XYZ file of C-alpha atoms in Angstrom:
787
model
C 23.131 223.982 -1.554
C 22.814 222.271 1.838
C 25.184 219.425 0.932
C 28.019 221.755 -0.157
C 27.624 223.865 2.991
C 27.925 220.737 5.131
C 30.835 219.395 3.054
C 32.813 222.573 3.703
C 32.466 221.971 7.441
C 34.237 218.594 7.301
C 37.455 218.265 9.228
C 40.583 216.136 9.331
C 40.741 213.097 7.076
C 37.168 213.618 5.856
C 38.040 217.127 4.619
C 41.145 215.770 2.901
C 39.051 213.062 1.187
C 36.538 215.667 0.034
C 39.258 217.927 -1.381
C 40.863 214.996 -3.208
C 37.682 214.594 -5.256
C 38.546 217.693 -7.255
C 41.288 218.481 -9.734
C 41.789 219.187 -13.427
C 38.933 216.822 -14.280
C 36.498 218.929 -12.200
C 37.810 222.085 -10.464
C 36.610 222.760 -6.936
C 35.778 226.356 -7.946
C 33.072 224.979 -10.271
C 31.583 223.127 -7.303
C 31.694 226.325 -5.231
C 30.078 228.692 -7.706
C 27.526 226.240 -9.167
C 26.713 224.346 -5.963
C 22.971 224.932 -6.031
C 22.672 224.196 -9.740
C 24.746 220.999 -9.502
C 22.706 219.590 -6.618
C 19.423 220.346 -8.411
C 20.165 218.379 -11.594
C 18.801 214.825 -12.244
C 22.193 213.083 -12.379
C 20.750 209.812 -11.039
C 18.192 209.668 -13.847
C 20.959 208.913 -16.348
C 22.024 205.306 -16.870
C 25.761 205.322 -17.499
C 25.553 201.989 -19.330
C 22.835 203.129 -21.704
C 24.282 204.907 -24.724
C 20.823 206.283 -25.482
C 21.165 208.456 -22.361
C 24.177 210.198 -23.891
C 21.845 212.886 -25.251
C 20.624 213.656 -21.712
C 24.224 213.796 -20.523
C 25.092 216.193 -23.346
C 22.265 218.510 -22.274
C 23.605 218.532 -18.709
C 27.111 219.313 -19.987
C 25.780 222.165 -22.123
C 23.779 223.453 -19.167
C 26.855 223.334 -16.932
C 28.912 225.315 -19.441
C 26.128 227.869 -19.899
C 25.836 228.334 -16.130
C 29.594 228.874 -15.846
C 29.561 231.405 -18.668
C 26.593 233.175 -17.126
C 28.331 233.282 -13.742
C 31.479 234.656 -15.411
C 29.552 237.444 -17.182
C 28.162 238.760 -13.895
C 31.577 239.216 -12.256
C 32.524 242.886 -11.748
C 35.489 244.813 -10.323
C 39.171 243.916 -9.966
C 38.755 240.527 -8.267
C 35.721 239.882 -10.403
C 37.783 240.349 -13.541
C 40.215 237.609 -12.522
C 37.344 235.316 -11.514
C 35.618 236.015 -14.831
C 38.717 234.850 -16.715
C 39.065 231.784 -14.485
C 35.420 230.676 -14.830
C 35.562 231.180 -18.587
C 38.694 229.036 -18.677
C 36.946 226.304 -16.678
C 33.981 226.371 -19.088
C 36.316 225.833 -22.046
C 38.281 223.167 -20.162
C 35.182 221.142 -19.254
C 33.808 221.388 -22.787
C 37.097 220.117 -24.253
C 37.309 217.303 -21.684
C 33.767 215.964 -21.866
C 32.213 217.080 -25.155
C 33.141 213.791 -26.819
C 32.129 211.710 -23.777
C 29.399 213.528 -21.786
C 28.541 210.341 -19.838
C 31.959 210.606 -18.185
C 30.965 214.018 -16.813
C 27.839 212.436 -15.310
C 29.939 209.631 -13.833
C 32.325 212.194 -12.330
C 29.646 214.435 -10.791
C 27.647 211.475 -9.432
C 30.793 210.189 -7.750
C 31.552 213.602 -6.232
C 28.024 214.154 -4.872
C 27.739 210.598 -3.596
C 31.108 210.757 -1.789
C 30.327 214.149 -0.264
C 27.027 212.802 0.987
C 28.764 209.766 2.500
C 31.436 211.868 4.203
C 28.847 214.263 5.617
C 26.763 211.349 6.854
C 29.726 209.654 8.483
C 30.738 212.914 10.140
C 27.292 213.664 11.529
C 26.346 210.019 12.271
C 22.898 210.645 10.833
C 21.232 208.587 8.148
C 20.095 210.251 4.950
C 17.782 208.693 2.333
C 19.443 206.922 -0.531
C 22.923 207.597 0.859
C 24.497 204.227 0.560
C 24.406 200.499 0.375
C 24.177 199.784 4.064
C 21.022 200.106 6.131
C 21.712 203.705 7.106
C 22.452 202.597 10.694
C 24.969 205.080 12.116
C 26.223 202.550 14.649
C 27.354 200.177 11.911
C 29.183 202.976 10.096
C 30.777 204.043 13.345
C 31.836 200.533 14.331
C 33.466 199.837 10.957
C 35.268 203.179 10.991
C 36.434 202.667 14.574
C 37.837 199.272 13.630
C 39.681 200.829 10.686
C 41.184 203.414 13.028
C 42.244 200.656 15.403
C 43.821 198.751 12.503
C 45.604 201.890 11.346
C 47.119 202.378 14.806
C 48.122 198.709 15.038
C 49.701 198.765 11.576
C 51.598 201.931 12.402
C 52.749 200.379 15.672
C 54.130 197.277 13.934
C 55.769 199.515 11.346
C 57.554 201.416 14.137
C 58.570 198.159 15.817
C 59.833 196.825 12.511
C 62.028 199.869 12.030
C 63.425 199.470 15.535
C 64.087 195.804 14.839
C 65.785 196.679 11.574
C 67.975 199.318 13.237
C 68.846 196.960 16.091
C 69.694 194.170 13.684
C 71.831 196.458 11.539
C 73.761 197.559 14.662
C 74.050 193.916 15.761
C 75.553 192.977 12.393
C 78.018 195.854 12.647
C 79.110 194.658 16.102
C 79.260 191.084 14.892
C 81.534 192.221 12.073
C 83.632 193.985 14.689
C 83.973 190.753 16.667
C 85.118 188.976 13.524
C 87.673 191.749 12.913
C 89.001 191.363 16.467
C 89.231 187.623 16.016
C 91.214 188.199 12.803
C 93.569 190.558 14.678
C 94.143 187.950 17.393
C 95.031 185.387 14.743
C 97.447 187.854 13.107
C 99.346 188.281 16.400
C 101.082 184.955 15.880
C 103.824 186.677 13.887
C 104.679 189.141 16.700
C 107.270 188.668 19.435
C 105.843 186.818 22.495
C 105.975 189.812 24.870
C 104.239 192.187 22.472
C 101.793 189.475 21.388
C 100.780 188.690 24.982
C 100.200 192.343 25.808
C 98.066 193.056 22.698
C 96.289 189.696 22.836
C 95.093 190.308 26.367
C 93.557 193.622 25.321
C 91.910 192.100 22.239
C 90.579 189.092 24.138
C 89.036 191.424 26.725
C 87.297 193.445 24.015
C 86.206 190.242 22.267
C 84.762 188.774 25.460
C 82.827 191.936 26.222
C 81.528 192.109 22.662
C 80.499 188.439 22.592
C 78.614 188.884 25.853
C 76.776 191.854 24.289
C 76.123 189.905 21.079
C 74.665 186.964 23.020
C 72.410 189.274 25.016
C 71.476 191.279 21.918
C 70.686 188.111 19.934
C 68.179 187.131 22.624
C 66.767 190.667 22.493
C 66.435 190.487 18.705
C 64.692 187.146 18.977
C 62.342 188.617 21.571
C 61.649 191.602 19.261
C 60.879 189.262 16.386
C 58.585 187.161 18.566
C 56.706 190.191 19.896
C 56.383 191.649 16.403
C 55.040 188.363 15.041
C 52.491 188.197 17.863
C 51.403 191.767 17.097
C 50.988 190.796 13.443
C 48.903 187.833 14.579
C 46.537 190.185 16.405
C 46.421 192.615 13.487
C 45.629 189.852 10.987
C 42.924 188.464 13.276
C 41.266 191.887 13.423
C 41.727 192.342 9.660
C 40.008 189.016 9.032
C 37.172 189.993 11.378
C 36.757 193.372 9.653
C 36.851 191.675 6.271
C 34.132 189.271 7.395
C 31.913 192.198 8.413
C 32.402 193.995 5.104
C 32.508 191.076 2.650
C 30.321 188.483 4.356
C 27.807 190.907 5.851
C 27.654 194.247 4.063
C 28.508 193.017 0.565
C 26.218 189.998 0.887
C 23.409 192.308 2.011
C 24.081 194.519 -1.023
C 23.840 191.450 -3.261
C 20.597 190.454 -1.564
C 19.169 193.929 -2.166
C 20.320 193.647 -5.777
C 18.420 190.372 -6.077
C 15.251 191.823 -4.535
C 15.573 194.802 -6.879
C 15.021 192.244 -9.655
C 11.563 191.716 -8.121
C 10.899 195.440 -7.944
C 12.454 196.114 -4.550
C 14.245 199.394 -3.770
C 17.564 200.026 -5.469
C 20.494 198.171 -3.965
C 22.402 201.446 -3.623
C 25.785 202.444 -4.944
C 29.041 200.646 -4.336
C 31.183 203.634 -3.431
C 31.077 203.103 0.346
C 31.752 199.387 -0.019
C 34.594 200.112 -2.424
C 36.097 202.635 0.018
C 35.981 200.024 2.787
C 37.393 197.280 0.588
C 40.205 199.552 -0.594
C 41.078 200.409 3.015
C 41.161 196.686 3.773
C 43.341 195.990 0.750
C 45.702 198.799 1.719
C 46.120 197.585 5.298
C 46.377 193.922 4.335
C 49.039 194.786 1.778
C 50.961 196.929 4.299
C 50.962 194.077 6.813
C 51.968 191.606 4.131
C 54.916 193.786 3.162
C 55.890 194.126 6.824
C 55.854 190.350 7.264
C 57.917 189.949 4.107
C 60.484 192.441 5.488
C 60.671 190.526 8.759
C 61.258 187.350 6.758
C 64.051 189.104 4.884
C 65.643 190.242 8.175
C 65.399 186.701 9.494
C 67.162 185.369 6.429
C 69.866 188.031 6.805
C 70.485 187.055 10.410
C 69.240 183.564 11.283
C 68.686 183.206 15.024
C 67.383 179.822 16.216
C 63.872 179.986 17.644
C 60.146 179.590 16.896
C 59.887 182.845 14.909
C 60.593 181.285 11.509
C 57.631 178.888 11.741
C 55.401 181.687 13.010
C 56.410 183.934 10.111
C 55.629 181.166 7.616
C 52.191 180.812 9.193
C 51.612 184.590 9.139
C 52.607 184.796 5.486
C 50.097 182.060 4.628
C 47.356 183.799 6.639
C 47.871 187.235 5.076
C 48.003 185.731 1.576
C 44.739 183.891 2.271
C 43.113 187.092 3.564
C 44.034 189.162 0.521
C 43.067 186.313 -1.837
C 39.641 186.122 -0.201
C 39.237 189.891 -0.460
C 40.170 190.043 -4.140
C 38.029 187.069 -5.189
C 35.055 188.270 -3.106
C 35.118 191.805 -4.481
C 34.946 190.734 -8.126
C 31.226 191.354 -8.420
C 28.455 192.010 -10.931
C 27.487 195.659 -10.603
C 24.743 195.441 -13.248
C 23.147 192.034 -13.652
C 22.240 190.614 -17.057
C 18.476 190.270 -17.633
C 17.143 187.300 -15.696
C 14.705 186.443 -18.465
C 17.035 186.157 -21.417
C 15.729 185.784 -24.934
C 17.979 184.225 -27.545
C 19.169 186.384 -30.454
C 18.545 189.516 -28.374
C 21.180 192.004 -27.245
C 21.779 192.382 -23.535
C 24.325 194.046 -21.263
C 26.073 193.538 -17.924
C 28.790 195.210 -15.859
C 31.381 193.560 -13.619
C 33.590 195.458 -11.207
C 36.642 194.772 -9.048
C 36.226 196.851 -5.902
C 39.933 196.730 -5.000
C 41.288 197.037 -8.543
C 42.410 200.644 -8.265
C 44.122 200.170 -4.906
C 46.083 197.128 -6.111
C 47.001 198.855 -9.411
C 45.430 196.058 -11.431
C 44.598 198.634 -14.110
C 48.289 199.058 -14.929
C 47.890 195.870 -16.970
C 44.106 195.804 -17.612
C 42.735 192.254 -17.361
C 40.218 190.789 -19.775
C 36.907 189.352 -18.585
C 35.098 186.517 -20.347
C 31.381 185.721 -20.029
C 30.013 182.183 -20.442
C 26.539 180.764 -19.892
C 26.493 177.588 -17.806
C 23.858 175.284 -16.375
C 22.764 174.855 -12.776
C 24.822 171.649 -12.480
C 27.928 173.368 -13.828
C 27.451 176.214 -11.342
C 27.333 173.688 -8.499
C 30.569 172.104 -9.725
C 32.315 175.489 -9.878
C 31.351 176.387 -6.322
C 32.641 172.995 -5.169
C 35.928 173.755 -6.984
C 35.414 170.732 -9.184
C 37.129 170.767 -12.565
C 34.780 171.624 -15.408
C 35.873 171.351 -18.998
C 35.819 174.622 -20.922
C 33.824 172.947 -23.675
C 30.912 172.359 -21.307
C 29.317 175.759 -21.669
C 25.576 175.619 -22.164
C 25.410 178.025 -25.079
C 27.201 180.482 -27.299
C 27.380 184.158 -26.298
C 28.498 186.676 -28.901
C 30.694 189.622 -27.842
C 31.515 187.877 -24.581
C 35.029 189.285 -24.035
C 35.695 192.701 -22.536
C 38.743 194.516 -21.125
C 38.354 196.158 -17.713
C 38.510 199.948 -17.858
C 39.819 202.229 -15.116
C 37.884 205.458 -14.518
C 40.279 208.013 -13.089
C 37.587 210.267 -11.649
C 35.873 207.534 -9.601
C 38.674 205.027 -9.129
C 36.414 202.288 -10.512
C 37.825 199.316 -12.394
C 35.033 197.678 -14.376
C 34.156 195.856 -17.581
C 31.015 196.917 -19.462
C 29.540 194.240 -21.718
C 27.237 196.314 -23.906
C 26.236 194.127 -26.866
C 26.223 190.521 -25.760
C 23.792 188.169 -27.465
C 22.917 184.552 -26.721
C 23.189 182.793 -30.067
C 22.000 179.370 -28.924
C 21.249 177.438 -25.737
C 21.832 173.798 -24.891
C 19.244 172.497 -22.458
C 19.614 169.605 -20.064
C 17.199 166.733 -19.492
C 14.400 168.115 -17.346
C 12.905 166.428 -14.336
C 9.249 165.399 -14.246
C 6.858 168.300 -14.756
C 9.616 170.902 -15.045
C 9.245 173.026 -18.170
C 11.868 174.969 -20.115
C 10.815 178.123 -18.268
C 11.737 176.485 -14.946
C 15.277 175.608 -16.056
C 17.876 177.963 -14.590
C 21.199 179.007 -16.079
C 23.759 181.592 -14.983
C 26.332 183.820 -16.658
C 29.862 183.040 -15.439
C 32.310 185.955 -15.572
C 36.014 185.042 -15.330
C 39.287 186.940 -15.325
C 42.932 186.544 -14.342
C 45.472 189.122 -13.221
C 48.505 189.547 -11.001
C 49.456 192.077 -8.329
C 52.735 193.130 -6.784
C 54.961 192.459 -9.828
C 53.502 188.973 -10.236
C 53.854 188.247 -6.509
C 50.275 186.965 -6.466
C 48.239 185.698 -9.410
C 44.462 185.632 -9.053
C 41.920 183.707 -11.107
C 38.611 185.354 -10.212
C 35.095 184.326 -11.168
C 31.582 185.326 -10.253
C 28.119 184.011 -11.125
C 25.141 186.091 -12.137
C 21.714 185.714 -10.613
C 19.791 182.775 -12.128
C 18.807 183.300 -15.745
C 15.858 181.683 -17.536
C 16.380 181.406 -21.287
C 13.405 181.790 -23.619
C 13.122 181.690 -27.385
C 9.719 183.346 -27.765
C 7.870 186.176 -26.041
C 5.025 183.812 -25.114
C 7.380 182.170 -22.588
C 8.109 185.414 -20.775
C 5.222 185.086 -18.307
C 6.254 181.680 -16.951
C 9.951 182.564 -16.987
C 9.208 185.665 -14.901
C 7.439 183.467 -12.353
C 10.561 181.306 -11.966
C 12.735 184.379 -11.510
C 10.350 186.015 -9.024
C 10.158 182.865 -6.875
C 13.952 182.468 -6.917
C 14.690 186.113 -6.124
C 12.173 186.245 -3.315
C 12.917 183.013 -1.486
C 16.537 182.026 -2.133
C 18.924 182.112 0.825
C 22.503 183.467 0.914
C 25.156 180.830 0.424
C 22.761 178.314 -1.098
C 23.745 175.534 -3.451
C 22.864 176.797 -6.959
C 19.956 177.310 -7.383
C 18.057 175.691 -4.565
C 14.833 177.369 -3.450
C 12.084 176.095 -1.162
C 9.229 174.318 -2.891
C 6.712 175.994 -0.584
C 6.555 179.196 1.447
C 4.077 180.703 3.885
C 1.459 182.885 2.266
C 2.585 186.207 3.898
C 6.030 185.745 2.293
C 4.471 185.441 -1.153
C 2.220 188.430 -0.411
C 5.302 190.547 0.246
C 6.869 189.450 -3.048
C 3.660 190.037 -5.029
C 3.152 193.472 -3.509
C 6.763 194.440 -4.276
C 6.422 193.281 -7.877
C 3.044 194.959 -8.366
C 4.139 198.358 -7.039
C 7.303 198.291 -9.122
C 5.676 197.267 -12.398
C 2.709 199.620 -12.034
C 5.054 202.348 -10.731
C 2.721 203.148 -7.898
C 2.974 203.882 -4.195
C -0.453 202.320 -3.856
C 0.267 198.664 -3.248
C -1.977 195.696 -2.519
C -4.271 196.268 0.455
C -5.159 193.621 3.000
C -8.504 193.126 1.224
C -6.675 192.681 -2.089
C -4.422 190.041 -0.535
C -7.408 188.219 0.953
C -8.956 188.113 -2.532
C -5.701 186.669 -3.930
C -5.594 184.102 -1.124
C -9.150 183.038 -1.932
C -8.113 182.580 -5.551
C -4.877 180.746 -4.743
C -6.393 178.364 -2.177
C -9.941 178.116 -3.621
C -11.213 179.388 -0.290
C -14.194 181.504 0.703
C -12.830 182.854 4.004
C -12.638 186.637 4.351
C -10.479 186.513 7.492
C -6.807 187.406 6.804
C -5.707 185.438 9.871
C -6.930 182.225 8.273
C -4.177 182.537 5.654
C -1.316 183.748 7.857
C 0.055 180.264 8.499
C -0.969 178.602 5.243
C 1.744 177.533 2.805
C 1.635 177.804 -0.965
C 3.690 175.549 -3.190
C 5.444 176.333 -6.447
C 2.935 174.086 -8.214
C 0.021 176.085 -6.817
C 1.763 179.280 -7.815
C 2.545 178.537 -11.455
C 2.252 174.902 -12.425
C -1.323 173.859 -11.670
C -4.241 175.649 -13.323
C -6.832 177.349 -11.145
C -10.049 175.341 -10.716
C -12.193 175.568 -13.835
C -9.589 177.660 -15.692
C -6.813 177.003 -18.172
C -4.303 179.321 -16.499
C -2.338 179.411 -13.239
C -2.520 181.823 -10.308
C 0.617 183.676 -11.446
C -0.517 183.878 -15.065
C -3.725 185.565 -13.918
C -1.891 187.963 -11.591
C 0.750 188.806 -14.203
C -2.054 189.542 -16.680
C -3.405 192.108 -14.223
C 0.062 193.679 -13.916
C 0.477 193.926 -17.696
C -2.953 195.524 -18.099
C -2.342 198.028 -15.318
C 1.136 199.156 -16.294
C 0.284 199.568 -19.978
C -3.056 201.309 -19.741
C -4.522 201.854 -16.271
C -1.780 202.948 -13.837
C -3.195 206.482 -13.510
C -6.632 205.155 -12.633
C -5.108 202.755 -10.077
C -3.147 205.585 -8.470
C -6.336 207.665 -8.313
C -8.095 204.835 -6.476
C -10.641 204.502 -9.285
C -10.028 200.766 -9.722
C -10.995 198.399 -6.925
C -9.933 195.504 -9.131
C -9.568 192.586 -6.752
C -13.238 191.656 -6.298
C -15.342 188.714 -7.338
C -18.829 188.980 -8.838
C -20.661 188.369 -5.610
C -18.666 191.011 -3.757
C -19.318 193.520 -6.535
C -23.041 192.751 -6.454
C -23.255 193.112 -2.671
C -21.472 196.462 -2.808
C -23.484 197.886 -5.698
C -26.977 196.813 -4.625
C -26.880 199.301 -1.744
C -26.078 202.187 -4.094
C -28.210 204.314 -6.463
C -28.807 203.212 -10.045
C -25.923 204.063 -12.364
C -23.286 203.369 -9.709
C -20.467 201.287 -11.156
C -17.103 199.834 -10.222
C -14.161 198.253 -12.003
C -12.990 194.746 -11.173
C -10.574 192.301 -12.733
C -12.074 189.451 -14.718
C -11.930 186.024 -13.088
C -12.187 184.158 -16.369
C -9.863 186.078 -18.666
C -6.176 186.868 -18.231
C -5.566 190.607 -18.234
C -9.228 191.547 -18.384
C -11.145 194.218 -16.476
C -14.908 194.509 -16.404
C -17.401 197.205 -15.473
C -20.148 196.197 -13.058
C -23.088 198.545 -12.454
C -26.459 198.557 -10.842
C -29.590 199.407 -12.851
C -33.281 198.638 -13.182
C -34.343 195.236 -14.521
C -36.199 196.146 -17.730
C -38.298 192.995 -17.437
C -39.529 193.494 -13.882
C -40.686 196.896 -12.762
C -39.217 197.971 -9.438
C -36.548 195.299 -9.455
C -32.869 196.201 -9.674
C -29.964 194.063 -10.741
C -26.202 194.207 -11.310
C -24.859 193.983 -14.847
C -21.318 192.998 -15.872
C -19.830 194.184 -19.130
C -17.698 191.681 -20.977
C -14.044 192.238 -19.971
C -11.831 194.741 -21.727
C -8.233 193.745 -22.439
C -5.027 195.442 -23.513
C -6.113 195.064 -27.134
C -9.285 197.016 -26.422
C -7.528 199.848 -24.628
C -5.002 200.215 -27.429
C -8.006 201.226 -29.565
C -9.968 203.339 -27.072
C -9.047 204.225 -23.524
C -10.973 203.250 -20.420
C -11.850 206.874 -19.665
C -13.290 207.354 -23.176
C -15.296 204.142 -22.976
C -16.775 205.088 -19.602
C -17.563 208.555 -20.929
C -19.399 206.989 -23.889
C -21.694 204.918 -21.664
C -24.339 207.333 -20.418
C -25.939 204.853 -18.053
C -22.743 204.892 -15.913
C -23.181 207.817 -13.533
C -21.269 207.361 -10.267
C -18.004 205.582 -9.525
C -18.412 203.525 -6.378
C -19.160 204.634 -3.767
C -20.605 207.974 -4.944
C -18.212 210.013 -7.103
C -19.603 211.526 -10.312
C -17.685 209.842 -13.111
C -16.727 213.182 -14.685
C -14.733 214.117 -11.581
C -12.681 210.934 -11.864
C -12.257 210.295 -15.583
C -12.842 213.539 -17.526
C -9.202 214.686 -17.378
C -8.127 211.442 -19.073
C -10.658 211.634 -21.916
C -9.560 212.292 -25.492
C -10.522 215.809 -26.673
C -13.259 215.723 -29.360
C -12.120 215.870 -32.979
C -12.811 218.956 -35.070
C -15.650 218.359 -37.531
C -13.754 219.340 -40.671
C -10.196 218.894 -41.732
C -8.191 220.629 -44.432
C -8.798 218.069 -47.180
C -12.570 218.327 -46.850
C -13.070 214.953 -45.201
C -14.770 214.412 -41.863
C -12.638 212.362 -39.484
C -14.491 209.297 -38.112
C -14.674 208.703 -34.395
C -14.833 205.498 -32.356
C -17.600 205.311 -29.772
C -18.558 202.726 -27.164
C -22.250 202.065 -27.849
C -24.611 199.763 -25.945
C -27.933 198.926 -27.613
C -30.236 196.930 -25.365
C -32.326 194.186 -26.996
C -34.079 191.202 -25.442
C -33.667 187.718 -26.807
C -37.025 186.479 -25.451
C -40.289 188.091 -24.478
C -39.970 187.284 -20.775
C -36.361 186.678 -19.830
C -35.615 185.752 -16.237
C -31.981 186.658 -15.679
C -30.536 186.063 -12.249
C -29.158 189.188 -10.574
C -25.457 189.457 -11.063
C -25.365 186.788 -13.758
C -26.529 188.835 -16.722
C -23.837 189.855 -19.149
C -23.467 192.843 -21.425
C -21.452 191.982 -24.508
C -19.320 194.333 -26.576
C -17.062 194.147 -29.598
C -13.400 193.887 -28.566
C -12.039 195.771 -31.559
C -14.588 198.040 -33.295
C -13.542 199.366 -36.682
C -12.958 203.055 -37.218
C -16.044 203.919 -39.241
C -18.673 201.710 -37.651
C -20.919 201.912 -34.634
C -21.350 198.570 -32.930
C -24.506 197.366 -31.327
C -24.239 195.537 -28.028
C -26.844 193.128 -26.767
C -27.736 191.966 -23.261
C -28.185 188.208 -23.148
C -29.771 186.072 -20.450
C -26.941 184.238 -18.777
C -27.996 180.634 -19.372
C -29.334 180.924 -22.919
C -26.044 181.710 -24.638
C -23.652 178.840 -25.356
C -20.723 181.253 -25.415
C -21.228 182.180 -21.767
C -20.157 179.754 -19.060
C -22.105 178.777 -15.960
C -20.838 181.812 -14.065
C -21.926 184.174 -16.820
C -18.386 184.728 -18.076
C -17.393 184.717 -21.709
C -16.171 181.305 -22.997
C -13.104 182.154 -25.056
C -12.540 178.616 -26.348
C -16.102 178.412 -27.673
C -15.675 181.749 -29.406
C -12.413 180.677 -30.989
C -14.094 177.539 -32.344
C -16.783 179.652 -33.994
C -14.167 182.041 -35.351
C -12.304 179.152 -36.935
C -15.537 177.908 -38.542
C -16.201 181.349 -39.990
C -12.636 181.599 -41.231
C -12.971 178.165 -42.880
C -16.182 179.261 -44.537
C -14.608 182.429 -45.926
C -11.724 180.487 -47.416
C -14.052 178.522 -49.710
C -14.358 179.749 -53.337
C -17.299 182.103 -53.647
C -18.943 180.220 -56.542
C -18.851 176.949 -54.624
C -20.341 178.596 -51.575
C -23.286 180.128 -53.452
C -23.938 177.102 -55.594
C -23.992 174.984 -52.453
C -26.534 177.302 -50.887
C -28.736 177.314 -53.999
C -28.751 173.571 -54.216
């Protein structure tokens, strides 16, 4: 309940903002009496754009109502009776309001808790984790808020001056009318007798002269007032533009950068509530100053006084219109990006939001947003404000129109595209070695609306992060590489979608580590030794010194265009295979530290040879994408007293979908200690599948899969080299069979390459021969054999 206690201690404007969060949609009494319960619920775990999370939201709504009813039942006494009725009423009210749309309750409560947290943080000038989109630096919060206060004072000052000017001008006009009336009286004296006319004319002329002297002096004063007011507006607009630059060009750009890095697995970009609050304050003050300038223009037209003010007002009007146009067009943003690897004929979603929509009352006539997919060249043309024909879209998107919705509880104006689908894509001519998975597109979101009774009409547009379009799942790996490279190394304000062709190795290490931790959902990232191993693989180097790689550069071609030496896959394809294997089957073992993974054969041998027999470790296969092998030290059965390191043929995702790693290790009795010295039962037993009961109700015995290794020698006196021997196993054993596994000398088997790894291509050739043989008619096959 700490947040609610702190929120109640807010003062001044912050307290007023906190109180304004509550109303009929969510009574403040509910916040008071259920404070601890509300703050303990997993509101952030619910995706407001995912309709499948509606069930979770419904459970939270039901829980909220139950807690209210429970709280009401425990109220006793006179005051308790009234509170009991009130809480029961609130329970019914909330159920009626949100039962049909429980996600709206989640949206409301998230907004309340987030805003309270922001207000408390601003008041205490202390950073709190996950509190907002900026870096959590109190000084930046304080500086922005101080500038807003300064702008508020300046705007109020010009408003006061404008009222004085208006009052002075109104009095001037009254006196000017009086001078005209006197002049009319003087003219009318012509019909009077000369004596009477002279006497009255002298009095009128005296009054007229005095009044004209005052009018001349007052006209100069009015001109001075107008000039001073215009100069004050100049200073206010300069500070407004500076504040807008900080918020839009710094804070919002940083939020977009965090959003882009989140696509690589970086931390969440944070909410937009603080940025929206700032942008709305900007919009409010810009609009107030614009209206003030318009009123000064109106006063000038009412009473033209020669001077430089008219030109200055024209300039100010142009400046303030430019400022608000920049704000509106810059705050039309993509809150939830479309998937950056986009498969055709597959549904996808996105959300766009106008941060100043509520403040400018755009929702009074909700605008429609249209989504179009365009090429990199078309994106360049749009940013250069070059005309592009509407027919030049690069594909057809279904369900690509959406009306912006205004959410009363949060003040958000957004459009949620929930069921878009890319029907087809039109590709451009590619350059050189560029493949389809290197071609970048973007989703263009466009809308048009007016503000201020059609005073200003805005045509807004925004581009999504680069999108790579695929038509088959087999392209996903290479498309992900393009996206990762772009997200990691693009610079703000670039020409679409320029990225460097090469980067220094530590930069790529940071991106790989971010991606790995996110995909595997682990706090255990890539260690320095892991990164050295990856550098050795990427650069075909043997150096173990991290400093040797600190200044080396890696190119895009080295990353995912050129195959690794002696392999038919790239560096990224190998690394992505490791990620897929880990996140699908082995994340628990990685988090436990049971998998060393990033080791080569020689390193594994050197580590194991100093350990007792039966010690084993797990390392990723060098020769197979997404493979992991078990290496262990044991006696050489052909030479008494000699020990050697064996490597089991790699397991893949397909293998672990049949039997888990823990079960396989449990099956192999010759594996005793996980490197360096942990008994394997301590590490893996809790992940093993419980044994099946021997009998089931229908009288059948349920078969069980087991990992079995049967050692046989292919020659009387084999001479395997330590570390090069290979233990083979069947990748997919059937349910009711035990499989025998044979140890082969490394150089005598044509299916094993020079390094002792399994040759997949050779195996596939044999498989095709067997398949061809089985396709032949049985009679022909046997008759051929007999003949």
